[in-house]
């Protein structure tokens, strides 16, 4: 016997918290963007993304990649905290209490609503210690400098490394293996423990495919 | 707000609305009254609509766990609320975004048979609960949700 009355009383039937039409709010008079909880949001125009790449390259040369990665890590740390708070406030449960599908759907929608493209998690290599993230329509890839000639989404790689580190309680690293800026149909990111995933950087430099890189990492 | 009503109000900033426009406006106001009534019925009789569905599910799927059935019912309760809100606002885009959300949640489960059963039962229950006029304003949204969610499978997850 299932009692609908009990079902309605005991469990909150949450809606789509991260829907773009309700999540992002603006105050034209003050020139502010906020999410539905009142947290400030930052709008980043394409020109600024291009300028960040160009400015960092000019100021720091090849260290621009590391700077972007570290900025991403810092960003990801705060992103994780805010994500957890929002989940807790709205769905009335901690991330750890969520089913994987619920967590992923929330994360996917937040990523999309934030304007960072479409996120998907590939668990093919999960049992060998790697998570693979696939992102399409990334604004960070579309505005990448053409002369870098390598995967460029260091900011996202930093965000993902930091976010999943906090989620799993382990210090994880992230390497991008394919990039839309190089003609790939999506951006692949391999996430895992530092000593296991860092060799991927050299394999990326050798221009191996994502599958080849993952196969070598799993050896 | 209904897109056509919004367009009329925008037009009224520049000129008094013509008789034709006012007629359209009046039609929307009348339809809004119907939608409000339908919404109230759906809200007040939510449990009454879903309890027989829950009972039938338990009989039809005796080997399924209660948790699985409850989870499916929760998704459909949520879908009904989204349909009702979309009807109130006459906003199909609102519903589309929420259906996509539910599709993502339901796609990972292998419960198509249960969902198809709920789909059929729910349509009957709603038809028996709403008046003809109320059903006329609600049905397009319900139909859309049913078509969408009853076909969600593990392979077509979006």
mmCIF file of C-alpha atoms in Angstrom:
data_model
loop_
_atom_site.group_PDB
_atom_site.id
_atom_site.type_symbol
_atom_site.label_atom_id
_atom_site.label_comp_id
_atom_site.label_asym_id
_atom_site.label_seq_id
_atom_site.Cartn_x
_atom_site.Cartn_y
_atom_site.Cartn_z
ATOM 1 C CA UNK A 1 0.000 0.000 0.000
ATOM 2 C CA UNK A 2 1.350 3.358 -1.010
ATOM 3 C CA UNK A 3 -0.167 6.402 0.636
ATOM 4 C CA UNK A 4 0.010 9.512 -1.527
ATOM 5 C CA UNK A 5 -0.802 11.617 1.531
ATOM 6 C CA UNK A 6 2.282 10.251 3.310
ATOM 7 C CA UNK A 7 4.379 10.646 0.186
ATOM 8 C CA UNK A 8 3.407 14.278 -0.102
ATOM 9 C CA UNK A 9 3.895 14.907 3.587
ATOM 10 C CA UNK A 10 7.189 13.121 4.140
ATOM 11 C CA UNK A 11 9.148 14.012 1.056
ATOM 12 C CA UNK A 12 9.594 17.361 -0.543
ATOM 13 C CA UNK A 13 8.838 17.214 -4.237
ATOM 14 C CA UNK A 14 11.484 19.576 -5.451
ATOM 15 C CA UNK A 15 11.309 21.371 -8.746
ATOM 16 C CA UNK A 16 13.976 22.371 -11.205
ATOM 17 C CA UNK A 17 15.978 24.780 -9.052
ATOM 18 C CA UNK A 18 18.623 25.560 -11.663
ATOM 19 C CA UNK A 19 16.232 26.309 -14.548
ATOM 20 C CA UNK A 20 17.591 29.292 -16.469
ATOM 21 C CA UNK A 21 14.232 31.100 -16.491
ATOM 22 C CA UNK A 22 14.092 31.246 -12.702
ATOM 23 C CA UNK A 23 17.691 30.862 -11.555
ATOM 24 C CA UNK A 24 19.235 34.008 -13.006
ATOM 25 C CA UNK A 25 17.760 37.328 -11.943
ATOM 26 C CA UNK A 26 18.841 40.805 -12.777
ATOM 27 C CA UNK A 27 18.400 44.248 -11.339
ATOM 28 C CA UNK A 28 18.734 46.657 -14.237
ATOM 29 C CA UNK A 29 18.752 49.707 -11.994
ATOM 30 C CA UNK A 30 21.730 48.523 -9.981
ATOM 31 C CA UNK A 31 23.286 46.622 -12.864
ATOM 32 C CA UNK A 32 23.429 43.432 -10.822
ATOM 33 C CA UNK A 33 22.959 39.813 -11.689
ATOM 34 C CA UNK A 34 21.960 37.421 -8.952
ATOM 35 C CA UNK A 35 20.860 33.845 -8.638
ATOM 36 C CA UNK A 36 17.516 33.058 -7.064
ATOM 37 C CA UNK A 37 19.102 32.863 -3.624
ATOM 38 C CA UNK A 38 20.496 36.364 -3.941
ATOM 39 C CA UNK A 39 24.139 35.404 -4.547
ATOM 40 C CA UNK A 40 25.879 37.769 -6.896
ATOM 41 C CA UNK A 41 26.693 36.459 -10.373
ATOM 42 C CA UNK A 42 29.392 37.721 -12.671
ATOM 43 C CA UNK A 43 28.678 38.166 -16.379
ATOM 44 C CA UNK A 44 31.747 37.554 -18.494
ATOM 45 C CA UNK A 45 31.498 38.907 -22.026
ATOM 46 C CA UNK A 46 33.364 37.183 -24.868
ATOM 47 C CA UNK A 47 35.667 40.154 -25.149
ATOM 48 C CA UNK A 48 36.780 39.706 -21.542
ATOM 49 C CA UNK A 49 37.527 36.021 -22.098
ATOM 50 C CA UNK A 50 39.630 36.917 -25.126
ATOM 51 C CA UNK A 51 41.338 39.659 -23.138
ATOM 52 C CA UNK A 52 42.106 37.298 -20.235
ATOM 53 C CA UNK A 53 43.804 34.853 -22.597
ATOM 54 C CA UNK A 54 45.716 37.607 -24.423
ATOM 55 C CA UNK A 55 46.648 39.540 -21.274
ATOM 56 C CA UNK A 56 47.867 36.485 -19.401
ATOM 57 C CA UNK A 57 49.891 35.294 -22.351
ATOM 58 C CA UNK A 58 51.533 38.659 -22.707
ATOM 59 C CA UNK A 59 52.244 39.024 -18.993
ATOM 60 C CA UNK A 60 53.166 35.492 -18.036
ATOM 61 C CA UNK A 61 53.950 33.665 -21.306
ATOM 62 C CA UNK A 62 53.518 29.903 -21.067
ATOM 63 C CA UNK A 63 52.705 30.228 -17.335
ATOM 64 C CA UNK A 64 49.296 31.553 -18.451
ATOM 65 C CA UNK A 65 48.046 27.957 -18.458
ATOM 66 C CA UNK A 66 49.047 27.413 -14.858
ATOM 67 C CA UNK A 67 47.553 30.730 -13.818
ATOM 68 C CA UNK A 68 44.269 29.847 -15.477
ATOM 69 C CA UNK A 69 44.285 26.390 -13.900
ATOM 70 C CA UNK A 70 44.902 27.839 -10.440
ATOM 71 C CA UNK A 71 42.222 30.496 -10.942
ATOM 72 C CA UNK A 72 39.885 27.654 -11.923
ATOM 73 C CA UNK A 73 40.794 25.751 -8.769
ATOM 74 C CA UNK A 74 39.948 28.746 -6.624
ATOM 75 C CA UNK A 75 36.757 29.314 -8.559
ATOM 76 C CA UNK A 76 35.842 25.634 -8.292
ATOM 77 C CA UNK A 77 36.340 25.680 -4.537
ATOM 78 C CA UNK A 78 33.802 28.459 -4.103
ATOM 79 C CA UNK A 79 31.566 26.957 -6.757
ATOM 80 C CA UNK A 80 31.427 23.714 -4.780
ATOM 81 C CA UNK A 81 30.582 25.477 -1.520
ATOM 82 C CA UNK A 82 27.806 27.476 -3.151
ATOM 83 C CA UNK A 83 26.467 24.433 -4.978
ATOM 84 C CA UNK A 84 26.278 22.472 -1.724
ATOM 85 C CA UNK A 85 24.527 25.331 0.047
ATOM 86 C CA UNK A 86 21.995 25.732 -2.710
ATOM 87 C CA UNK A 87 21.227 22.014 -2.799
ATOM 88 C CA UNK A 88 20.867 21.950 0.976
ATOM 89 C CA UNK A 89 18.643 25.032 1.065
ATOM 90 C CA UNK A 90 16.330 24.042 -1.731
ATOM 91 C CA UNK A 91 16.225 20.253 -1.759
ATOM 92 C CA UNK A 92 16.723 20.016 1.984
ATOM 93 C CA UNK A 93 19.478 17.434 1.743
ATOM 94 C CA UNK A 94 23.235 17.273 1.512
ATOM 95 C CA UNK A 95 24.947 16.259 -1.709
ATOM 96 C CA UNK A 96 26.065 13.047 -0.012
ATOM 97 C CA UNK A 97 22.409 12.126 0.484
ATOM 98 C CA UNK A 98 21.537 12.644 -3.143
ATOM 99 C CA UNK A 99 21.330 9.849 -5.641
ATOM 100 C CA UNK A 100 24.023 10.025 -8.307
ATOM 101 C CA UNK A 101 21.476 10.793 -11.013
ATOM 102 C CA UNK A 102 20.013 13.671 -9.001
ATOM 103 C CA UNK A 103 23.420 15.118 -8.260
ATOM 104 C CA UNK A 104 24.485 14.867 -11.897
ATOM 105 C CA UNK A 105 21.286 16.389 -13.186
ATOM 106 C CA UNK A 106 21.655 19.349 -10.803
ATOM 107 C CA UNK A 107 25.284 19.844 -11.703
ATOM 108 C CA UNK A 108 24.584 19.518 -15.429
ATOM 109 C CA UNK A 109 21.802 22.094 -15.252
ATOM 110 C CA UNK A 110 23.813 24.547 -13.166
ATOM 111 C CA UNK A 111 26.692 24.258 -15.628
ATOM 112 C CA UNK A 112 24.340 24.939 -18.529
ATOM 113 C CA UNK A 113 22.526 27.803 -16.798
ATOM 114 C CA UNK A 114 25.898 29.346 -15.948
ATOM 115 C CA UNK A 115 26.546 29.515 -19.693
ATOM 116 C CA UNK A 116 29.509 27.133 -19.587
ATOM 117 C CA UNK A 117 28.130 24.684 -22.146
ATOM 118 C CA UNK A 118 26.699 21.190 -21.831
ATOM 119 C CA UNK A 119 28.225 18.917 -19.207
ATOM 120 C CA UNK A 120 28.205 15.155 -19.139
ATOM 121 C CA UNK A 121 29.993 12.591 -17.027
ATOM 122 C CA UNK A 122 31.471 9.498 -18.673
ATOM 123 C CA UNK A 123 32.032 6.691 -16.181
ATOM 124 C CA UNK A 124 33.684 4.289 -18.651
ATOM 125 C CA UNK A 125 36.991 4.450 -16.763
ATOM 126 C CA UNK A 126 35.519 4.830 -13.283
ATOM 127 C CA UNK A 127 36.544 1.331 -12.179
ATOM 128 C CA UNK A 128 40.123 2.107 -13.225
ATOM 129 C CA UNK A 129 40.242 5.241 -11.127
ATOM 130 C CA UNK A 130 39.358 7.943 -13.642
ATOM 131 C CA UNK A 131 36.359 10.126 -14.217
ATOM 132 C CA UNK A 132 35.901 11.629 -17.648
ATOM 133 C CA UNK A 133 33.932 14.821 -18.155
ATOM 134 C CA UNK A 134 32.632 15.840 -21.569
ATOM 135 C CA UNK A 135 31.754 19.468 -22.182
ATOM 136 C CA UNK A 136 30.372 20.890 -25.406
ATOM 137 C CA UNK A 137 29.823 24.515 -26.451
ATOM 138 C CA UNK A 138 32.375 25.846 -24.015
ATOM 139 C CA UNK A 139 32.783 29.627 -24.197
ATOM 140 C CA UNK A 140 36.347 29.212 -22.926
ATOM 141 C CA UNK A 141 37.201 27.008 -25.915
ATOM 142 C CA UNK A 142 35.411 29.138 -28.483
ATOM 143 C CA UNK A 143 37.361 32.264 -27.514
ATOM 144 C CA UNK A 144 40.720 30.559 -27.201
ATOM 145 C CA UNK A 145 43.794 32.041 -28.848
ATOM 146 C CA UNK A 146 44.495 30.285 -32.111
ATOM 147 C CA UNK A 147 48.230 30.154 -31.601
ATOM 148 C CA UNK A 148 48.104 27.920 -28.517
ATOM 149 C CA UNK A 149 47.552 24.837 -30.679
ATOM 150 C CA UNK A 150 46.665 22.651 -27.705
ATOM 151 C CA UNK A 151 43.640 22.147 -25.452
ATOM 152 C CA UNK A 152 42.995 25.490 -23.827
ATOM 153 C CA UNK A 153 40.306 25.064 -21.166
ATOM 154 C CA UNK A 154 42.663 25.298 -18.199
ATOM 155 C CA UNK A 155 40.142 27.333 -16.259
ATOM 156 C CA UNK A 156 37.536 24.582 -16.544
ATOM 157 C CA UNK A 157 40.150 21.919 -15.791
ATOM 158 C CA UNK A 158 40.925 23.782 -12.566
ATOM 159 C CA UNK A 159 37.258 24.103 -11.658
ATOM 160 C CA UNK A 160 36.677 20.392 -12.255
ATOM 161 C CA UNK A 161 39.809 19.338 -10.341
ATOM 162 C CA UNK A 162 38.823 21.441 -7.368
ATOM 163 C CA UNK A 163 35.126 20.551 -7.434
ATOM 164 C CA UNK A 164 35.670 16.798 -7.641
ATOM 165 C CA UNK A 165 38.478 16.943 -5.079
ATOM 166 C CA UNK A 166 36.089 18.397 -2.565
ATOM 167 C CA UNK A 167 33.318 16.066 -3.592
ATOM 168 C CA UNK A 168 35.440 12.949 -3.139
ATOM 169 C CA UNK A 169 37.660 14.163 -0.305
ATOM 170 C CA UNK A 170 40.780 13.246 -2.344
ATOM 171 C CA UNK A 171 43.222 15.643 -3.991
ATOM 172 C CA UNK A 172 42.477 15.158 -7.689
ATOM 173 C CA UNK A 173 44.023 16.564 -10.809
ATOM 174 C CA UNK A 174 42.451 17.187 -14.190
ATOM 175 C CA UNK A 175 43.893 17.166 -17.700
ATOM 176 C CA UNK A 176 42.012 18.164 -20.835
ATOM 177 C CA UNK A 177 42.522 15.644 -23.614
ATOM 178 C CA UNK A 178 40.460 17.053 -26.497
ATOM 179 C CA UNK A 179 39.358 20.584 -27.267
ATOM 180 C CA UNK A 180 36.693 22.166 -29.417
ATOM 181 C CA UNK A 181 39.213 24.859 -30.306
ATOM 182 C CA UNK A 182 41.190 22.153 -32.126
ATOM 183 C CA UNK A 183 38.180 20.875 -34.029
ATOM 184 C CA UNK A 184 37.089 18.138 -31.574
ATOM 185 C CA UNK A 185 33.351 17.648 -31.162
ATOM 186 C CA UNK A 186 33.650 18.100 -27.394
ATOM 187 C CA UNK A 187 36.124 18.904 -24.644
ATOM 188 C CA UNK A 188 37.233 15.793 -22.755
ATOM 189 C CA UNK A 189 38.682 16.106 -19.270
ATOM 190 C CA UNK A 190 40.343 13.213 -17.446
ATOM 191 C CA UNK A 191 40.108 13.484 -13.665
ATOM 192 C CA UNK A 192 42.027 11.311 -11.226
ATOM 193 C CA UNK A 193 44.761 11.209 -8.615
ATOM 194 C CA UNK A 194 47.633 13.521 -9.558
ATOM 195 C CA UNK A 195 50.346 10.909 -10.083
ATOM 196 C CA UNK A 196 48.055 8.826 -12.287
ATOM 197 C CA UNK A 197 46.526 11.556 -14.439
ATOM 198 C CA UNK A 198 49.457 13.975 -14.826
ATOM 199 C CA UNK A 199 51.215 11.749 -17.424
ATOM 200 C CA UNK A 200 48.293 12.644 -19.685
ATOM 201 C CA UNK A 201 49.815 16.106 -20.181
ATOM 202 C CA UNK A 202 52.742 14.629 -22.127
ATOM 203 C CA UNK A 203 50.376 12.396 -24.123
ATOM 204 C CA UNK A 204 48.256 15.430 -25.037
ATOM 205 C CA UNK A 205 51.416 17.164 -26.239
ATOM 206 C CA UNK A 206 52.043 14.122 -28.464
ATOM 207 C CA UNK A 207 48.590 14.758 -29.948
ATOM 208 C CA UNK A 208 47.217 11.314 -29.094
ATOM 209 C CA UNK A 209 43.453 10.844 -29.224
ATOM 210 C CA UNK A 210 41.369 10.821 -26.044
ATOM 211 C CA UNK A 211 40.867 7.059 -26.276
ATOM 212 C CA UNK A 212 44.597 6.452 -26.764
ATOM 213 C CA UNK A 213 45.423 8.678 -23.808
ATOM 214 C CA UNK A 214 42.917 6.934 -21.565
ATOM 215 C CA UNK A 215 44.187 3.519 -22.671
ATOM 216 C CA UNK A 216 47.750 4.498 -21.757
ATOM 217 C CA UNK A 217 46.659 5.962 -18.413
ATOM 218 C CA UNK A 218 44.872 2.730 -17.591
ATOM 219 C CA UNK A 219 47.887 0.521 -18.423
ATOM 220 C CA UNK B 1 2.463 35.811 -18.879
ATOM 221 C CA UNK B 2 0.735 34.568 -22.003
ATOM 222 C CA UNK B 3 2.841 35.746 -24.963
ATOM 223 C CA UNK B 4 -0.190 37.091 -26.860
ATOM 224 C CA UNK B 5 -1.420 39.003 -23.812
ATOM 225 C CA UNK B 6 2.034 40.404 -23.293
ATOM 226 C CA UNK B 7 2.119 41.548 -26.917
ATOM 227 C CA UNK B 8 -1.227 43.280 -26.484
ATOM 228 C CA UNK B 9 -0.044 45.165 -23.414
ATOM 229 C CA UNK B 10 3.079 46.226 -25.262
ATOM 230 C CA UNK B 11 0.903 47.471 -28.123
ATOM 231 C CA UNK B 12 -1.272 49.406 -25.659
ATOM 232 C CA UNK B 13 1.736 51.536 -24.766
ATOM 233 C CA UNK B 14 1.609 53.126 -28.194
ATOM 234 C CA UNK B 15 -2.107 53.290 -28.864
ATOM 235 C CA UNK B 16 -5.530 52.413 -27.473
ATOM 236 C CA UNK B 17 -6.275 48.822 -28.351
ATOM 237 C CA UNK B 18 -8.745 48.321 -31.154
ATOM 238 C CA UNK B 19 -11.958 46.370 -30.736
ATOM 239 C CA UNK B 20 -10.399 43.228 -32.208
ATOM 240 C CA UNK B 21 -7.535 43.453 -29.749
ATOM 241 C CA UNK B 22 -9.933 43.932 -26.839
ATOM 242 C CA UNK B 23 -11.873 40.900 -27.964
ATOM 243 C CA UNK B 24 -8.692 38.844 -27.894
ATOM 244 C CA UNK B 25 -7.884 40.304 -24.483
ATOM 245 C CA UNK B 26 -11.319 39.370 -23.208
ATOM 246 C CA UNK B 27 -10.884 35.832 -24.513
ATOM 247 C CA UNK B 28 -7.645 35.514 -22.596
ATOM 248 C CA UNK B 29 -9.178 36.861 -19.402
ATOM 249 C CA UNK B 30 -12.027 34.359 -19.715
ATOM 250 C CA UNK B 31 -9.511 31.600 -20.363
ATOM 251 C CA UNK B 32 -7.475 32.715 -17.348
ATOM 252 C CA UNK B 33 -10.540 32.303 -15.135
ATOM 253 C CA UNK B 34 -10.902 28.748 -16.454
ATOM 254 C CA UNK B 35 -7.238 28.058 -15.922
ATOM 255 C CA UNK B 36 -7.394 29.328 -12.351
ATOM 256 C CA UNK B 37 -10.341 27.089 -11.614
ATOM 257 C CA UNK B 38 -8.615 24.097 -13.177
ATOM 258 C CA UNK B 39 -5.465 24.839 -11.197
ATOM 259 C CA UNK B 40 -7.406 24.989 -7.947
ATOM 260 C CA UNK B 41 -9.111 21.671 -8.649
ATOM 261 C CA UNK B 42 -5.808 20.001 -9.482
ATOM 262 C CA UNK B 43 -4.215 21.413 -6.345
ATOM 263 C CA UNK B 44 -7.064 20.472 -4.013
ATOM 264 C CA UNK B 45 -7.590 17.020 -5.471
ATOM 265 C CA UNK B 46 -3.993 15.998 -6.029
ATOM 266 C CA UNK B 47 -4.196 13.164 -3.540
ATOM 267 C CA UNK B 48 -7.573 12.047 -4.863
ATOM 268 C CA UNK B 49 -6.178 11.898 -8.398
ATOM 269 C CA UNK B 50 -3.060 9.973 -7.508
ATOM 270 C CA UNK B 51 -4.187 7.546 -4.783
ATOM 271 C CA UNK B 52 -6.133 5.240 -7.162
ATOM 272 C CA UNK B 53 -3.128 5.335 -9.512
ATOM 273 C CA UNK B 54 -0.853 4.266 -6.657
ATOM 274 C CA UNK B 55 -3.248 1.446 -5.732
ATOM 275 C CA UNK B 56 -3.396 0.195 -9.314
ATOM 276 C CA UNK B 57 0.390 0.324 -9.625
ATOM 277 C CA UNK B 58 0.822 -1.840 -6.531
ATOM 278 C CA UNK B 59 -1.597 -4.398 -8.005
ATOM 279 C CA UNK B 60 -0.124 -4.295 -11.507
ATOM 280 C CA UNK B 61 3.518 -4.472 -10.475
ATOM 281 C CA UNK B 62 3.549 -6.750 -7.424
ATOM 282 C CA UNK B 63 7.239 -7.547 -7.855
ATOM 283 C CA UNK B 64 8.415 -3.962 -7.958
ATOM 284 C CA UNK B 65 9.705 -2.454 -4.749
ATOM 285 C CA UNK B 66 7.592 0.181 -3.033
ATOM 286 C CA UNK B 67 10.519 2.576 -3.310
ATOM 287 C CA UNK B 68 10.610 2.251 -7.106
ATOM 288 C CA UNK B 69 6.896 2.852 -7.432
ATOM 289 C CA UNK B 70 7.000 5.767 -5.018
ATOM 290 C CA UNK B 71 9.857 7.351 -6.917
ATOM 291 C CA UNK B 72 7.925 7.084 -10.191
ATOM 292 C CA UNK B 73 4.858 8.571 -8.557
ATOM 293 C CA UNK B 74 6.923 11.436 -7.216
ATOM 294 C CA UNK B 75 8.195 12.272 -10.673
ATOM 295 C CA UNK B 76 4.673 12.250 -12.051
ATOM 296 C CA UNK B 77 3.342 14.324 -9.150
ATOM 297 C CA UNK B 78 6.049 16.795 -9.976
ATOM 298 C CA UNK B 79 5.185 16.688 -13.690
ATOM 299 C CA UNK B 80 1.535 17.395 -12.891
ATOM 300 C CA UNK B 81 2.506 20.417 -10.819
ATOM 301 C CA UNK B 82 4.669 21.682 -13.651
ATOM 302 C CA UNK B 83 1.813 21.170 -16.110
ATOM 303 C CA UNK B 84 -0.566 23.061 -13.843
ATOM 304 C CA UNK B 85 1.861 25.962 -13.435
ATOM 305 C CA UNK B 86 2.528 26.068 -17.190
ATOM 306 C CA UNK B 87 -1.223 26.108 -17.840
ATOM 307 C CA UNK B 88 -1.667 28.983 -15.397
ATOM 308 C CA UNK B 89 1.010 31.013 -17.124
ATOM 309 C CA UNK B 90 0.182 29.689 -20.607
ATOM 310 C CA UNK B 91 3.850 29.026 -20.959
ATOM 311 C CA UNK B 92 4.951 25.971 -22.927
ATOM 312 C CA UNK B 93 8.619 26.899 -22.634
ATOM 313 C CA UNK B 94 8.347 26.717 -18.849
ATOM 314 C CA UNK B 95 6.991 23.194 -19.169
ATOM 315 C CA UNK B 96 9.590 22.155 -21.750
ATOM 316 C CA UNK B 97 12.478 23.076 -19.461
ATOM 317 C CA UNK B 98 10.950 21.122 -16.560
ATOM 318 C CA UNK B 99 10.184 18.100 -18.711
ATOM 319 C CA UNK B 100 13.758 18.071 -19.863
ATOM 320 C CA UNK B 101 14.812 18.141 -16.223
ATOM 321 C CA UNK B 102 12.526 15.228 -15.334
ATOM 322 C CA UNK B 103 13.679 13.323 -18.407
ATOM 323 C CA UNK B 104 17.242 13.537 -17.138
ATOM 324 C CA UNK B 105 16.179 12.135 -13.766
ATOM 325 C CA UNK B 106 13.918 9.435 -15.150
ATOM 326 C CA UNK B 107 16.179 8.413 -18.029
ATOM 327 C CA UNK B 108 18.608 6.624 -15.760
ATOM 328 C CA UNK B 109 15.864 4.317 -14.463
ATOM 329 C CA UNK B 110 14.488 1.290 -16.196
ATOM 330 C CA UNK B 111 10.853 1.998 -15.431
ATOM 331 C CA UNK B 112 9.271 2.622 -18.827
ATOM 332 C CA UNK B 113 6.513 0.111 -18.209
ATOM 333 C CA UNK B 114 5.557 1.778 -14.931
ATOM 334 C CA UNK B 115 5.673 5.211 -16.531
ATOM 335 C CA UNK B 116 3.463 4.104 -19.420
ATOM 336 C CA UNK B 117 0.955 2.722 -16.933
ATOM 337 C CA UNK B 118 0.939 5.954 -14.921
ATOM 338 C CA UNK B 119 0.532 7.909 -18.152
ATOM 339 C CA UNK B 120 -2.635 6.002 -19.100
ATOM 340 C CA UNK B 121 -4.089 6.070 -15.583
ATOM 341 C CA UNK B 122 -3.322 9.726 -15.074
ATOM 342 C CA UNK B 123 -5.066 10.815 -18.252
ATOM 343 C CA UNK B 124 -8.184 8.951 -17.129
ATOM 344 C CA UNK B 125 -8.054 10.356 -13.615
ATOM 345 C CA UNK B 126 -7.624 13.924 -14.824
ATOM 346 C CA UNK B 127 -10.445 13.548 -17.338
ATOM 347 C CA UNK B 128 -12.692 12.264 -14.564
ATOM 348 C CA UNK B 129 -11.723 15.082 -12.207
ATOM 349 C CA UNK B 130 -11.859 18.216 -14.343
ATOM 350 C CA UNK B 131 -14.893 19.639 -16.076
ATOM 351 C CA UNK B 132 -14.943 19.661 -19.871
ATOM 352 C CA UNK B 133 -13.935 23.311 -20.003
ATOM 353 C CA UNK B 134 -11.182 22.877 -17.458
ATOM 354 C CA UNK B 135 -9.911 19.822 -19.259
ATOM 355 C CA UNK B 136 -9.803 21.756 -22.514
ATOM 356 C CA UNK B 137 -7.321 24.249 -21.062
ATOM 357 C CA UNK B 138 -5.250 21.680 -19.185
ATOM 358 C CA UNK B 139 -5.116 18.798 -21.631
ATOM 359 C CA UNK B 140 -2.521 20.202 -24.058
ATOM 360 C CA UNK B 141 0.004 20.476 -21.233
ATOM 361 C CA UNK B 142 -0.804 17.085 -19.765
ATOM 362 C CA UNK B 143 -0.652 15.490 -23.196
ATOM 363 C CA UNK B 144 2.741 16.969 -23.821
ATOM 364 C CA UNK B 145 4.082 15.765 -20.472
ATOM 365 C CA UNK B 146 2.627 12.279 -20.923
ATOM 366 C CA UNK B 147 4.029 11.916 -24.412
ATOM 367 C CA UNK B 148 7.396 13.092 -23.214
ATOM 368 C CA UNK B 149 7.744 11.152 -19.980
ATOM 369 C CA UNK B 150 6.160 7.864 -20.959
ATOM 370 C CA UNK B 151 8.794 7.461 -23.666
ATOM 371 C CA UNK B 152 11.795 8.196 -21.521
ATOM 372 C CA UNK B 153 14.171 5.271 -21.697
ATOM 373 C CA UNK B 154 17.659 4.598 -20.502
ATOM 374 C CA UNK B 155 18.944 5.055 -24.053
ATOM 375 C CA UNK B 156 17.377 8.384 -24.899
ATOM 376 C CA UNK B 157 18.496 10.302 -21.871
ATOM 377 C CA UNK B 158 19.153 13.900 -22.745
#
